[in-house]
Amino acid sequence: MTKRVAIFLSGGGSNMRALVEDMTGDHPARPCVVVSNVADAGGIAWAKARGIATEVVDHKPFQGDRAAFEAELSSRLAAYAPDIICLAGFMRKLTAEFTDAWAGRMINIHPSLLPLYKGLHTHARALEAGDTVHGCTVHEVTAALDDGPILGQARVPVLPGDTADDLAARVLVQEHRLYPAVLRRFAAGDRSLLTLDS
Ligand code: GRF
């Protein structure tokens, strides 16, 4: 049966777009809703223009009460009955209650070769470390930030003279290849590791 995918984002949503554009034809999943904590996120406008349902849950009124924020997220989500959540640049930490409720059904893309560089500023940290290879990872979401079983990784060379922005742009191109490829497999029940080289 076709899987229903909710995509969470906070920004431009280029990964969300790559996922949505891939979910056609024989793909085992379809988008059911795009969710953001940021009302004017570019990804929300794009999804609306494509006729995809959207929900905005601003986190600010829930300051200091992640459980209440997540209760609102869950109640909005319920109407769409998603099978899978894809985090795609969703910049809120989720509590263990939420990640446990979605264990094995929620995935994330992170711009580093995990377990290296969890958290922010991954490109600058890779450059600072003198890495010659960098990349991105799609993983199942668990309570620990940027942790959880790894489903796929794409490796990207670090070139002499690269700035963090250069590297971020090169990694993003691979994110747009990796995330749709992993979602296709994941939605079909395949959790084996996918490795891409650019
Ligand atoms: C991507 O680099 C993703 O890996 C990270 O946040 C960024 C989101 O970009 N988690 P976009 O909104 O998908 O363009």
Tab-separated table of C-alpha atoms and ligand atoms in Angstrom, residues 9-17 87-91 108-111 123 136 171-172 175-176, ligand 1:
chain	number	residue	atom	x	y	z
A	9	LEU	CA	10.949	21.850	7.532
A	10	SER	CA	11.930	25.260	8.826
A	11	GLY	CA	13.447	26.900	5.757
A	12	GLY	CA	13.629	26.904	1.986
A	13	GLY	CA	12.840	23.239	1.771
A	14	SER	CA	15.069	22.229	-1.103
A	15	ASN	CA	15.268	18.699	0.327
A	16	MET	CA	11.486	18.611	0.687
A	17	ARG	CA	11.211	19.593	-2.970
A	87	LEU	CA	12.676	15.807	8.731
A	88	ALA	CA	14.126	18.091	6.072
A	89	GLY	CA	15.835	21.051	7.685
A	90	PHE	CA	13.439	21.090	10.658
A	91	MET	CA	15.304	23.187	13.204
A	108	ASN	CA	16.299	12.914	8.939
A	109	ILE	CA	18.995	14.281	6.660
A	110	HIS	CA	22.099	15.746	8.244
A	111	PRO	CA	24.899	17.548	6.379
A	123	HIS	CA	30.867	22.338	6.940
A	136	CYS	CA	25.654	13.902	4.238
A	171	VAL	CA	26.950	18.699	-0.163
A	172	LEU	CA	23.428	20.016	-0.818
A	175	GLU	CA	21.522	15.645	-0.260
A	176	HIS	CA	19.059	16.023	-3.115
B	1	GRF	C1	20.153	20.878	4.753
B	1	GRF	O1	21.525	21.097	4.664
B	1	GRF	C2	19.874	19.739	5.672
B	1	GRF	O2	20.846	18.744	5.620
B	1	GRF	C3	19.915	20.410	7.011
B	1	GRF	O3	19.293	21.655	6.815
B	1	GRF	C4	19.442	22.029	5.452
B	1	GRF	C5	18.060	22.270	4.929
B	1	GRF	O4	18.063	22.761	3.624
B	1	GRF	N1	19.311	19.576	8.018
B	1	GRF	P1	16.704	22.811	2.792
B	1	GRF	O5	15.687	23.605	3.634
B	1	GRF	O6	16.264	21.408	2.552
B	1	GRF	O7	17.058	23.538	1.537
